[in-house]
Amino acid sequence: MTRGPMTRPPRPAAATGSTGSTGSTGSTGSTGSTGSTTTLDVRGLRVTLPGTARPVLDGIDLTVGSGETVALVGESGSGKTLTSRSALGLLPPGATTEGTVLVEGHDVLAMNADRLRVLRTDTVAMIFQDPRAALNPLRRIGDFLTESVCSARTGDRAMGRATATARAVELLDAVGLDDTALKKYPSQVSGGMLQRVMIAAALMGDPALLLADEPTTALDVTTQAEVIALLARLRERFGTGLLFVTHDLDLAAAISDRVYVMYAGRIVETGPAETLFACPRHPYTAALLASTPRLTTPGGRLAAIPGQPPDLRTTVPGCAFAARCPLATEVCDEHTPAPLQVSEGPVHLAACHHSDRLIGEGSAVDA
């Protein structure tokens, strides 16, 4: 994919000549599901916190290719945000980990503080859910945009104030704002404009991977549509891989190439967005789709998923969704299902003992 006028600065030796804990020397030869180079490659990620009876994240496998948008969906508490933050090495205090989180072939979990600083400045950026919580209300927007590339970078990687300002102006233009925003304080612009500023800030270091943690939740529907269209255009222009965290399935279907569905710290289904939403092969995915309000459906009560996700203080020997699943049998309570290919064509995996019972039923599973 052809990049725009801005080019990613060369990676410093400290970030490019190292290997992860698995001994990997990089992912030059690996490709994502779309045939592009793999930017993020999470393999067997297991995160355990003190005081819990089971892992918060339990064997996560996930990839994002360059120029690809991947959605990570699921209800609150499923582990979506923690999964995305692992790409920045932002894990809770006391967390113990297994597996690897490779960004451009280098294991984030094996990086020291200096290498993590380089990663967060140059390679991976995050757009948080609430832009007002991310900006200092006492600092001008221009200072917020230029600070990371002027102060956090050192030596040959440092960027002068004039160059940083020029880059900020270019990116503000790319997100639909003019240079007058540089002199404004966060309180002087709307929530939608602030989220555009956050997107521009995330792109200041020209990252290879962009993490968007429910970036449209606090926005009205019209502004939400504008931000989604903007992210799609910027992804195409800069060739950035995008991991989009959301609980909104319609939004995931509109923006993503592939989708991962999470439940209780596990990936329960993954596949191309069009295939997964047209023919879900895990009861949880089907139940989520069935509970989505539609203008075309009859009036009455919305479908709901009974029960609650399992408590982290209890162990789950089998399928974590079994207690809430209308298809559950004894085997579901006793054995954790492995993700298996459930359809012909592109990779479409579902971790369910009874995925064949959903063939042809789509989202009509009685939740």
mmCIF file of C-alpha atoms in Angstrom:
data_model
loop_
_atom_site.group_PDB
_atom_site.id
_atom_site.type_symbol
_atom_site.label_atom_id
_atom_site.label_comp_id
_atom_site.label_asym_id
_atom_site.label_seq_id
_atom_site.Cartn_x
_atom_site.Cartn_y
_atom_site.Cartn_z
ATOM 1 C CA MET A 1 0.000 0.000 0.000
ATOM 2 C CA THR A 2 1.319 3.396 -0.924
ATOM 3 C CA ARG A 3 1.859 5.704 1.994
ATOM 4 C CA GLY A 4 1.050 9.396 2.002
ATOM 5 C CA PRO A 5 3.559 12.256 2.018
ATOM 6 C CA MET A 6 4.616 11.440 5.569
ATOM 7 C CA THR A 7 7.020 8.548 5.929
ATOM 8 C CA ARG A 8 7.807 6.526 8.989
ATOM 9 C CA PRO A 9 11.171 7.531 10.465
ATOM 10 C CA PRO A 10 13.883 4.847 10.546
ATOM 11 C CA ARG A 11 13.730 2.596 13.591
ATOM 12 C CA PRO A 12 16.641 3.034 15.993
ATOM 13 C CA ALA A 13 18.981 0.093 16.412
ATOM 14 C CA ALA A 14 17.753 -0.564 19.944
ATOM 15 C CA ALA A 15 14.293 -1.364 18.624
ATOM 16 C CA THR A 16 15.171 -3.206 15.450
ATOM 17 C CA GLY A 17 18.142 -5.363 16.156
ATOM 18 C CA SER A 18 16.783 -7.221 19.133
ATOM 19 C CA THR A 19 14.905 -10.451 19.535
ATOM 20 C CA GLY A 20 11.977 -11.367 21.727
ATOM 21 C CA SER A 21 11.874 -13.980 24.419
ATOM 22 C CA THR A 22 11.091 -16.652 21.875
ATOM 23 C CA GLY A 23 14.285 -15.971 19.999
ATOM 24 C CA SER A 24 12.466 -14.610 16.982
ATOM 25 C CA THR A 25 14.445 -12.253 14.835
ATOM 26 C CA GLY A 26 11.437 -10.600 13.266
ATOM 27 C CA SER A 27 8.344 -11.215 11.203
ATOM 28 C CA THR A 28 9.685 -10.237 7.797
ATOM 29 C CA GLY A 29 8.438 -13.415 6.228
ATOM 30 C CA SER A 30 5.115 -13.617 8.041
ATOM 31 C CA THR A 31 1.872 -12.312 6.671
ATOM 32 C CA GLY A 32 -1.544 -11.503 8.084
ATOM 33 C CA SER A 33 -4.836 -12.952 6.897
ATOM 34 C CA THR A 34 -5.116 -10.319 4.198
ATOM 35 C CA GLY A 35 -1.686 -11.152 2.771
ATOM 36 C CA SER A 36 -0.064 -8.067 4.296
ATOM 37 C CA THR A 37 2.926 -8.079 6.625
ATOM 38 C CA THR A 38 1.914 -8.904 10.187
ATOM 39 C CA THR A 39 2.257 -5.849 12.426
ATOM 40 C CA LEU A 40 0.825 -7.356 15.623
ATOM 41 C CA ASP A 41 1.093 -11.064 16.378
ATOM 42 C CA VAL A 42 -0.234 -12.241 19.758
ATOM 43 C CA ARG A 43 0.382 -15.908 20.485
ATOM 44 C CA GLY A 44 -0.860 -17.840 23.534
ATOM 45 C CA LEU A 45 -1.134 -14.712 25.692
ATOM 46 C CA ARG A 46 -2.133 -15.591 29.229
ATOM 47 C CA VAL A 47 -2.335 -12.886 31.897
ATOM 48 C CA THR A 48 -2.980 -13.713 35.549
ATOM 49 C CA LEU A 49 -3.599 -11.168 38.316
ATOM 50 C CA PRO A 50 -3.149 -11.600 42.085
ATOM 51 C CA GLY A 51 -6.266 -12.842 43.856
ATOM 52 C CA THR A 52 -7.879 -14.433 40.801
ATOM 53 C CA ALA A 53 -8.677 -18.119 40.365
ATOM 54 C CA ARG A 54 -8.193 -18.114 36.599
ATOM 55 C CA PRO A 55 -6.347 -16.017 34.002
ATOM 56 C CA VAL A 56 -7.822 -12.667 33.003
ATOM 57 C CA LEU A 57 -6.631 -13.425 29.473
ATOM 58 C CA ASP A 58 -6.503 -17.121 28.660
ATOM 59 C CA GLY A 59 -4.538 -18.163 25.571
ATOM 60 C CA ILE A 60 -5.212 -15.205 23.266
ATOM 61 C CA ASP A 61 -4.160 -15.621 19.616
ATOM 62 C CA LEU A 62 -4.612 -12.503 17.475
ATOM 63 C CA THR A 63 -2.987 -10.859 14.451
ATOM 64 C CA VAL A 64 -3.233 -7.489 12.719
ATOM 65 C CA GLY A 65 -1.666 -6.938 9.313
ATOM 66 C CA SER A 66 -0.330 -3.662 7.953
ATOM 67 C CA GLY A 67 -3.141 -1.599 6.473
ATOM 68 C CA GLU A 68 -5.718 -3.958 7.991
ATOM 69 C CA THR A 69 -8.533 -3.137 10.401
ATOM 70 C CA VAL A 70 -9.299 -5.820 12.965
ATOM 71 C CA ALA A 71 -12.195 -5.474 15.402
ATOM 72 C CA LEU A 72 -12.119 -6.920 18.909
ATOM 73 C CA VAL A 73 -15.669 -7.215 20.245
ATOM 74 C CA GLY A 74 -17.405 -8.504 23.352
ATOM 75 C CA GLU A 75 -19.303 -7.308 26.393
ATOM 76 C CA SER A 76 -17.718 -5.273 29.184
ATOM 77 C CA GLY A 77 -15.173 -7.220 31.215
ATOM 78 C CA SER A 78 -14.325 -9.709 28.473
ATOM 79 C CA GLY A 79 -10.685 -8.573 28.291
ATOM 80 C CA LYS A 80 -10.733 -6.446 25.129
ATOM 81 C CA THR A 81 -8.941 -3.398 26.536
ATOM 82 C CA LEU A 82 -6.329 -5.463 28.389
ATOM 83 C CA THR A 83 -5.574 -7.356 25.177
ATOM 84 C CA SER A 84 -5.058 -4.142 23.237
ATOM 85 C CA ARG A 85 -2.926 -2.561 25.960
ATOM 86 C CA SER A 86 -0.631 -5.586 25.969
ATOM 87 C CA ALA A 87 0.710 -4.312 22.628
ATOM 88 C CA LEU A 88 2.066 -1.308 24.553
ATOM 89 C CA GLY A 89 3.259 -3.333 27.531
ATOM 90 C CA LEU A 90 0.613 -1.626 29.697
ATOM 91 C CA LEU A 91 -0.325 -4.443 32.054
ATOM 92 C CA PRO A 92 -1.720 -4.145 35.608
ATOM 93 C CA PRO A 93 0.728 -4.211 38.547
ATOM 94 C CA GLY A 94 1.492 -7.737 39.709
ATOM 95 C CA ALA A 95 0.414 -9.330 36.429
ATOM 96 C CA THR A 96 2.175 -12.519 35.386
ATOM 97 C CA THR A 97 2.266 -13.401 31.688
ATOM 98 C CA GLU A 98 2.806 -16.318 29.349
ATOM 99 C CA GLY A 99 3.027 -16.294 25.572
ATOM 100 C CA THR A 100 4.316 -13.586 23.247
ATOM 101 C CA VAL A 101 3.114 -10.208 21.982
ATOM 102 C CA LEU A 102 5.117 -9.456 18.839
ATOM 103 C CA VAL A 103 5.026 -5.977 17.291
ATOM 104 C CA GLU A 104 6.883 -5.953 13.969
ATOM 105 C CA GLY A 105 8.550 -9.172 15.115
ATOM 106 C CA HIS A 106 9.755 -8.014 18.556
ATOM 107 C CA ASP A 107 8.336 -9.303 21.822
ATOM 108 C CA VAL A 108 6.812 -6.471 23.852
ATOM 109 C CA LEU A 109 6.671 -8.633 26.988
ATOM 110 C CA ALA A 110 10.474 -9.038 26.887
ATOM 111 C CA MET A 111 11.270 -5.313 26.469
ATOM 112 C CA ASN A 112 12.929 -3.190 29.141
ATOM 113 C CA ALA A 113 11.785 0.346 29.985
ATOM 114 C CA ASP A 114 13.978 2.029 27.342
ATOM 115 C CA ARG A 115 12.754 -0.197 24.537
ATOM 116 C CA LEU A 116 9.139 0.237 25.664
ATOM 117 C CA ARG A 117 9.607 4.015 25.475
ATOM 118 C CA VAL A 118 10.820 3.705 21.882
ATOM 119 C CA LEU A 119 7.915 1.378 21.061
ATOM 120 C CA ARG A 120 5.319 3.791 22.461
ATOM 121 C CA THR A 121 6.875 6.788 20.733
ATOM 122 C CA ASP A 122 7.594 5.364 17.289
ATOM 123 C CA THR A 123 5.758 2.115 16.613
ATOM 124 C CA VAL A 124 2.449 1.791 18.482
ATOM 125 C CA ALA A 125 -0.062 4.484 19.422
ATOM 126 C CA MET A 126 -3.412 4.366 21.199
ATOM 127 C CA ILE A 127 -6.615 6.375 20.886
ATOM 128 C CA PHE A 128 -8.391 6.273 24.231
ATOM 129 C CA GLN A 129 -12.118 6.275 24.857
ATOM 130 C CA ASP A 130 -12.412 9.682 26.559
ATOM 131 C CA PRO A 131 -10.352 12.441 24.883
ATOM 132 C CA ARG A 132 -10.972 14.938 27.699
ATOM 133 C CA ALA A 133 -9.353 12.567 30.188
ATOM 134 C CA ALA A 134 -6.299 12.179 27.953
ATOM 135 C CA LEU A 135 -5.510 15.878 27.463
ATOM 136 C CA ASN A 136 -4.165 18.279 30.063
ATOM 137 C CA PRO A 137 -6.785 21.068 30.318
ATOM 138 C CA LEU A 138 -4.034 23.583 31.194
ATOM 139 C CA ARG A 139 -1.955 22.923 28.060
ATOM 140 C CA ARG A 140 -2.681 24.107 24.539
ATOM 141 C CA ILE A 141 -3.484 21.490 21.913
ATOM 142 C CA GLY A 142 -0.342 22.400 19.983
ATOM 143 C CA ASP A 143 1.829 21.566 22.993
ATOM 144 C CA PHE A 144 0.011 18.248 23.428
ATOM 145 C CA LEU A 145 0.624 17.274 19.812
ATOM 146 C CA THR A 146 4.309 18.176 19.651
ATOM 147 C CA GLU A 147 5.489 17.174 23.123
ATOM 148 C CA SER A 148 5.855 13.449 22.464
ATOM 149 C CA VAL A 149 8.078 13.811 19.400
ATOM 150 C CA CYS A 150 10.105 16.707 20.828
ATOM 151 C CA SER A 151 10.653 15.518 24.411
ATOM 152 C CA ALA A 152 10.262 11.740 24.426
ATOM 153 C CA ARG A 153 12.690 11.220 21.557
ATOM 154 C CA THR A 154 16.414 11.645 22.071
ATOM 155 C CA GLY A 155 19.532 11.783 19.892
ATOM 156 C CA ASP A 156 18.968 11.193 16.189
ATOM 157 C CA ARG A 157 15.315 10.427 16.858
ATOM 158 C CA ALA A 158 14.584 13.880 18.327
ATOM 159 C CA MET A 159 12.449 16.266 16.292
ATOM 160 C CA GLY A 160 12.810 20.043 16.353
ATOM 161 C CA ARG A 161 9.929 22.228 17.436
ATOM 162 C CA ALA A 162 9.416 23.727 13.954
ATOM 163 C CA THR A 163 9.389 20.320 12.284
ATOM 164 C CA ALA A 164 7.023 18.938 14.917
ATOM 165 C CA THR A 165 4.661 21.879 14.483
ATOM 166 C CA ALA A 166 4.643 21.415 10.712
ATOM 167 C CA ARG A 167 3.824 17.731 11.174
ATOM 168 C CA ALA A 168 1.037 18.637 13.618
ATOM 169 C CA VAL A 169 -0.466 21.100 11.130
ATOM 170 C CA GLU A 170 -0.377 18.476 8.378
ATOM 171 C CA LEU A 171 -2.078 15.900 10.578
ATOM 172 C CA LEU A 172 -4.701 18.354 11.802
ATOM 173 C CA ASP A 173 -5.509 19.023 8.169
ATOM 174 C CA ALA A 174 -5.734 15.272 7.572
ATOM 175 C CA VAL A 175 -8.344 14.939 10.349
ATOM 176 C CA GLY A 176 -10.334 17.935 9.130
ATOM 177 C CA LEU A 177 -9.049 20.714 11.416
ATOM 178 C CA ASP A 178 -7.000 23.818 10.650
ATOM 179 C CA ASP A 179 -3.924 25.212 12.386
ATOM 180 C CA THR A 180 -5.975 27.514 14.639
ATOM 181 C CA ALA A 181 -6.578 24.452 16.825
ATOM 182 C CA LEU A 182 -2.909 24.553 17.898
ATOM 183 C CA LYS A 183 -3.470 27.611 20.085
ATOM 184 C CA LYS A 184 -6.714 26.420 21.673
ATOM 185 C CA TYR A 185 -7.228 24.728 25.009
ATOM 186 C CA PRO A 186 -9.222 21.453 25.247
ATOM 187 C CA SER A 187 -12.163 23.277 26.842
ATOM 188 C CA GLN A 188 -12.482 25.475 23.753
ATOM 189 C CA VAL A 189 -13.326 22.679 21.307
ATOM 190 C CA SER A 190 -16.087 20.071 21.075
ATOM 191 C CA GLY A 191 -15.801 16.399 21.996
ATOM 192 C CA GLY A 192 -15.745 15.402 18.334
ATOM 193 C CA MET A 193 -12.940 17.838 17.582
ATOM 194 C CA LEU A 194 -10.996 16.590 20.598
ATOM 195 C CA GLN A 195 -11.256 13.014 19.362
ATOM 196 C CA ARG A 196 -9.877 14.205 16.016
ATOM 197 C CA VAL A 197 -6.995 15.820 17.923
ATOM 198 C CA MET A 198 -6.390 12.492 19.689
ATOM 199 C CA ILE A 199 -6.216 10.721 16.324
ATOM 200 C CA ALA A 200 -3.756 13.313 15.023
ATOM 201 C CA ALA A 201 -1.666 12.898 18.189
ATOM 202 C CA ALA A 202 -1.622 9.122 17.748
ATOM 203 C CA LEU A 203 -0.278 9.566 14.211
ATOM 204 C CA MET A 204 2.463 12.067 15.163
ATOM 205 C CA GLY A 205 5.055 9.299 15.448
ATOM 206 C CA ASP A 206 3.803 7.668 12.218
ATOM 207 C CA PRO A 207 3.047 4.370 14.017
ATOM 208 C CA ALA A 208 2.902 0.981 12.373
ATOM 209 C CA LEU A 209 0.036 -0.026 14.683
ATOM 210 C CA LEU A 210 -2.890 2.037 15.952
ATOM 211 C CA LEU A 211 -4.965 0.839 18.914
ATOM 212 C CA ALA A 212 -8.440 2.386 19.149
ATOM 213 C CA ASP A 213 -10.151 1.635 22.475
ATOM 214 C CA GLU A 214 -13.842 2.414 21.856
ATOM 215 C CA PRO A 215 -12.923 5.865 20.464
ATOM 216 C CA THR A 216 -16.502 6.764 19.497
ATOM 217 C CA THR A 217 -18.385 5.777 22.679
ATOM 218 C CA ALA A 218 -18.710 9.335 24.010
ATOM 219 C CA LEU A 219 -19.701 10.838 20.638
ATOM 220 C CA ASP A 220 -23.084 11.426 19.027
ATOM 221 C CA VAL A 221 -24.078 9.270 16.058
ATOM 222 C CA THR A 222 -23.203 11.848 13.400
ATOM 223 C CA THR A 223 -19.766 12.586 14.866
ATOM 224 C CA GLN A 224 -19.213 8.863 15.365
ATOM 225 C CA ALA A 225 -19.764 8.241 11.652
ATOM 226 C CA GLU A 226 -17.332 11.035 10.779
ATOM 227 C CA VAL A 227 -14.613 9.614 13.048
ATOM 228 C CA ILE A 228 -15.060 6.098 11.646
ATOM 229 C CA ALA A 229 -14.799 7.382 8.072
ATOM 230 C CA LEU A 230 -11.732 9.379 9.069
ATOM 231 C CA LEU A 231 -9.997 6.340 10.579
ATOM 232 C CA ALA A 232 -10.691 4.356 7.417
ATOM 233 C CA ARG A 233 -9.199 7.094 5.198
ATOM 234 C CA LEU A 234 -6.121 7.493 7.389
ATOM 235 C CA ARG A 235 -5.543 3.762 7.480
ATOM 236 C CA GLU A 236 -5.536 3.673 3.687
ATOM 237 C CA ARG A 237 -3.325 6.765 3.410
ATOM 238 C CA PHE A 238 -0.664 5.753 5.932
ATOM 239 C CA GLY A 239 -0.859 1.948 5.696
ATOM 240 C CA THR A 240 -1.307 1.634 9.461
ATOM 241 C CA GLY A 241 -2.624 -1.538 11.072
ATOM 242 C CA LEU A 242 -5.693 -0.789 13.217
ATOM 243 C CA LEU A 243 -6.999 -2.795 16.179
ATOM 244 C CA PHE A 244 -10.473 -1.438 16.911
ATOM 245 C CA VAL A 245 -11.925 -2.324 20.318
ATOM 246 C CA THR A 246 -15.696 -2.007 20.566
ATOM 247 C CA HIS A 247 -18.861 -3.510 22.015
ATOM 248 C CA ASP A 248 -20.867 -2.240 19.023
ATOM 249 C CA LEU A 249 -21.245 -5.100 16.543
ATOM 250 C CA ASP A 250 -22.716 -2.930 13.785
ATOM 251 C CA LEU A 251 -19.749 -0.615 14.060
ATOM 252 C CA ALA A 252 -17.354 -3.555 13.912
ATOM 253 C CA ALA A 253 -19.087 -4.861 10.790
ATOM 254 C CA ALA A 254 -18.836 -1.453 9.103
ATOM 255 C CA ILE A 255 -15.149 -0.760 9.733
ATOM 256 C CA SER A 256 -13.296 -4.068 10.012
ATOM 257 C CA ASP A 257 -11.751 -6.609 7.676
ATOM 258 C CA ARG A 258 -11.684 -9.328 10.330
ATOM 259 C CA VAL A 259 -13.328 -9.721 13.742
ATOM 260 C CA TYR A 260 -12.338 -11.427 17.001
ATOM 261 C CA VAL A 261 -15.128 -12.127 19.504
ATOM 262 C CA MET A 262 -14.014 -12.301 23.154
ATOM 263 C CA TYR A 263 -15.765 -13.799 26.141
ATOM 264 C CA ALA A 264 -14.370 -14.199 29.664
ATOM 265 C CA GLY A 265 -10.775 -13.664 28.558
ATOM 266 C CA ARG A 266 -10.892 -16.069 25.618
ATOM 267 C CA ILE A 267 -11.309 -15.696 21.858
ATOM 268 C CA VAL A 268 -14.467 -17.670 21.069
ATOM 269 C CA GLU A 269 -14.769 -16.892 17.361
ATOM 270 C CA THR A 270 -12.803 -15.141 14.640
ATOM 271 C CA GLY A 271 -13.184 -14.712 10.922
ATOM 272 C CA PRO A 272 -13.791 -12.253 8.069
ATOM 273 C CA ALA A 273 -16.325 -9.634 9.189
ATOM 274 C CA GLU A 274 -18.828 -10.386 6.430
ATOM 275 C CA THR A 275 -18.754 -14.138 7.033
ATOM 276 C CA LEU A 276 -18.822 -13.964 10.815
ATOM 277 C CA PHE A 277 -21.813 -11.629 11.008
ATOM 278 C CA ALA A 278 -23.750 -13.401 8.248
ATOM 279 C CA CYS A 279 -23.190 -16.874 9.688
ATOM 280 C CA PRO A 280 -21.957 -16.866 13.323
ATOM 281 C CA ARG A 281 -20.716 -20.259 14.475
ATOM 282 C CA HIS A 282 -20.471 -19.647 18.222
ATOM 283 C CA PRO A 283 -23.620 -19.286 20.390
ATOM 284 C CA TYR A 284 -22.195 -16.179 22.089
ATOM 285 C CA THR A 285 -21.654 -14.387 18.769
ATOM 286 C CA ALA A 286 -25.149 -15.402 17.650
ATOM 287 C CA ALA A 287 -26.644 -14.186 20.950
ATOM 288 C CA LEU A 288 -24.871 -10.831 20.664
ATOM 289 C CA LEU A 289 -26.251 -10.356 17.162
ATOM 290 C CA ALA A 290 -29.736 -11.396 18.285
ATOM 291 C CA SER A 291 -29.680 -8.800 21.072
ATOM 292 C CA THR A 292 -28.796 -5.935 18.720
ATOM 293 C CA PRO A 293 -31.789 -3.585 18.156
ATOM 294 C CA ARG A 294 -33.045 -3.518 14.555
ATOM 295 C CA LEU A 295 -35.498 -1.156 12.889
ATOM 296 C CA THR A 296 -36.825 -4.059 10.854
ATOM 297 C CA THR A 297 -37.664 -6.330 13.810
ATOM 298 C CA PRO A 298 -41.093 -6.401 15.516
ATOM 299 C CA GLY A 299 -41.684 -4.372 18.659
ATOM 300 C CA GLY A 300 -41.481 -5.813 22.129
ATOM 301 C CA ARG A 301 -38.676 -6.717 24.491
ATOM 302 C CA LEU A 302 -35.159 -6.977 23.147
ATOM 303 C CA ALA A 303 -33.471 -10.349 23.260
ATOM 304 C CA ALA A 304 -31.038 -10.659 26.161
ATOM 305 C CA ILE A 305 -28.351 -13.129 27.184
ATOM 306 C CA PRO A 306 -29.372 -14.618 30.556
ATOM 307 C CA GLY A 307 -26.971 -14.790 33.476
ATOM 308 C CA GLN A 308 -23.585 -13.137 34.001
ATOM 309 C CA PRO A 309 -20.005 -13.803 32.834
ATOM 310 C CA PRO A 310 -18.077 -16.072 35.231
ATOM 311 C CA ASP A 311 -16.426 -14.436 38.230
ATOM 312 C CA LEU A 312 -12.629 -14.252 38.143
ATOM 313 C CA ARG A 313 -12.605 -15.768 41.632
ATOM 314 C CA THR A 314 -14.024 -19.040 40.302
ATOM 315 C CA THR A 315 -12.432 -21.604 38.015
ATOM 316 C CA VAL A 316 -14.000 -22.576 34.692
ATOM 317 C CA PRO A 317 -13.007 -26.155 33.744
ATOM 318 C CA GLY A 318 -14.989 -26.200 30.491
ATOM 319 C CA CYS A 319 -16.500 -23.606 28.158
ATOM 320 C CA ALA A 320 -16.836 -20.248 29.921
ATOM 321 C CA PHE A 321 -20.153 -19.577 28.151
ATOM 322 C CA ALA A 322 -21.749 -22.931 29.051
ATOM 323 C CA ALA A 323 -23.853 -21.594 31.957
ATOM 324 C CA ARG A 324 -25.547 -19.075 29.628
ATOM 325 C CA CYS A 325 -25.649 -21.121 26.435
ATOM 326 C CA PRO A 326 -28.882 -22.643 25.073
ATOM 327 C CA LEU A 327 -26.885 -25.348 23.277
ATOM 328 C CA ALA A 328 -24.743 -26.456 26.259
ATOM 329 C CA THR A 329 -24.395 -30.129 27.124
ATOM 330 C CA GLU A 330 -22.358 -32.049 29.667
ATOM 331 C CA VAL A 331 -19.234 -31.962 27.502
ATOM 332 C CA CYS A 332 -19.320 -28.148 27.570
ATOM 333 C CA ASP A 333 -19.052 -28.126 31.374
ATOM 334 C CA GLU A 334 -16.149 -30.547 31.433
ATOM 335 C CA HIS A 335 -13.934 -29.736 28.455
ATOM 336 C CA THR A 336 -12.696 -26.420 27.060
ATOM 337 C CA PRO A 337 -13.393 -26.379 23.308
ATOM 338 C CA ALA A 338 -10.484 -25.746 20.973
ATOM 339 C CA PRO A 339 -10.876 -23.235 18.124
ATOM 340 C CA LEU A 340 -11.552 -25.135 14.894
ATOM 341 C CA GLN A 341 -12.100 -24.107 11.274
ATOM 342 C CA VAL A 342 -15.873 -24.041 10.756
ATOM 343 C CA SER A 343 -16.318 -22.959 7.137
ATOM 344 C CA GLU A 344 -14.686 -23.199 3.757
ATOM 345 C CA GLY A 345 -12.534 -20.378 2.433
ATOM 346 C CA PRO A 346 -10.727 -17.827 4.641
ATOM 347 C CA VAL A 347 -9.887 -18.644 8.244
ATOM 348 C CA HIS A 348 -13.084 -18.782 10.321
ATOM 349 C CA LEU A 349 -12.537 -20.354 13.733
ATOM 350 C CA ALA A 350 -15.010 -21.065 16.523
ATOM 351 C CA ALA A 351 -14.281 -22.545 19.955
ATOM 352 C CA CYS A 352 -17.529 -24.479 20.428
ATOM 353 C CA HIS A 353 -18.387 -28.150 20.784
ATOM 354 C CA HIS A 354 -21.669 -27.594 18.946
ATOM 355 C CA SER A 355 -20.799 -25.062 16.235
ATOM 356 C CA ASP A 356 -22.322 -27.366 13.590
ATOM 357 C CA ARG A 357 -25.762 -26.831 15.163
ATOM 358 C CA LEU A 358 -25.601 -23.157 14.175
ATOM 359 C CA ILE A 359 -25.255 -23.821 10.445
ATOM 360 C CA GLY A 360 -28.035 -21.976 8.647
ATOM 361 C CA GLU A 361 -29.438 -20.505 11.882
ATOM 362 C CA GLY A 362 -27.379 -17.276 11.748
ATOM 363 C CA SER A 363 -28.180 -15.020 14.672
ATOM 364 C CA ALA A 364 -31.532 -16.636 15.322
ATOM 365 C CA VAL A 365 -30.271 -18.635 18.286
ATOM 366 C CA ASP A 366 -32.699 -18.223 21.154
ATOM 367 C CA ALA A 367 -30.687 -16.303 23.747
#
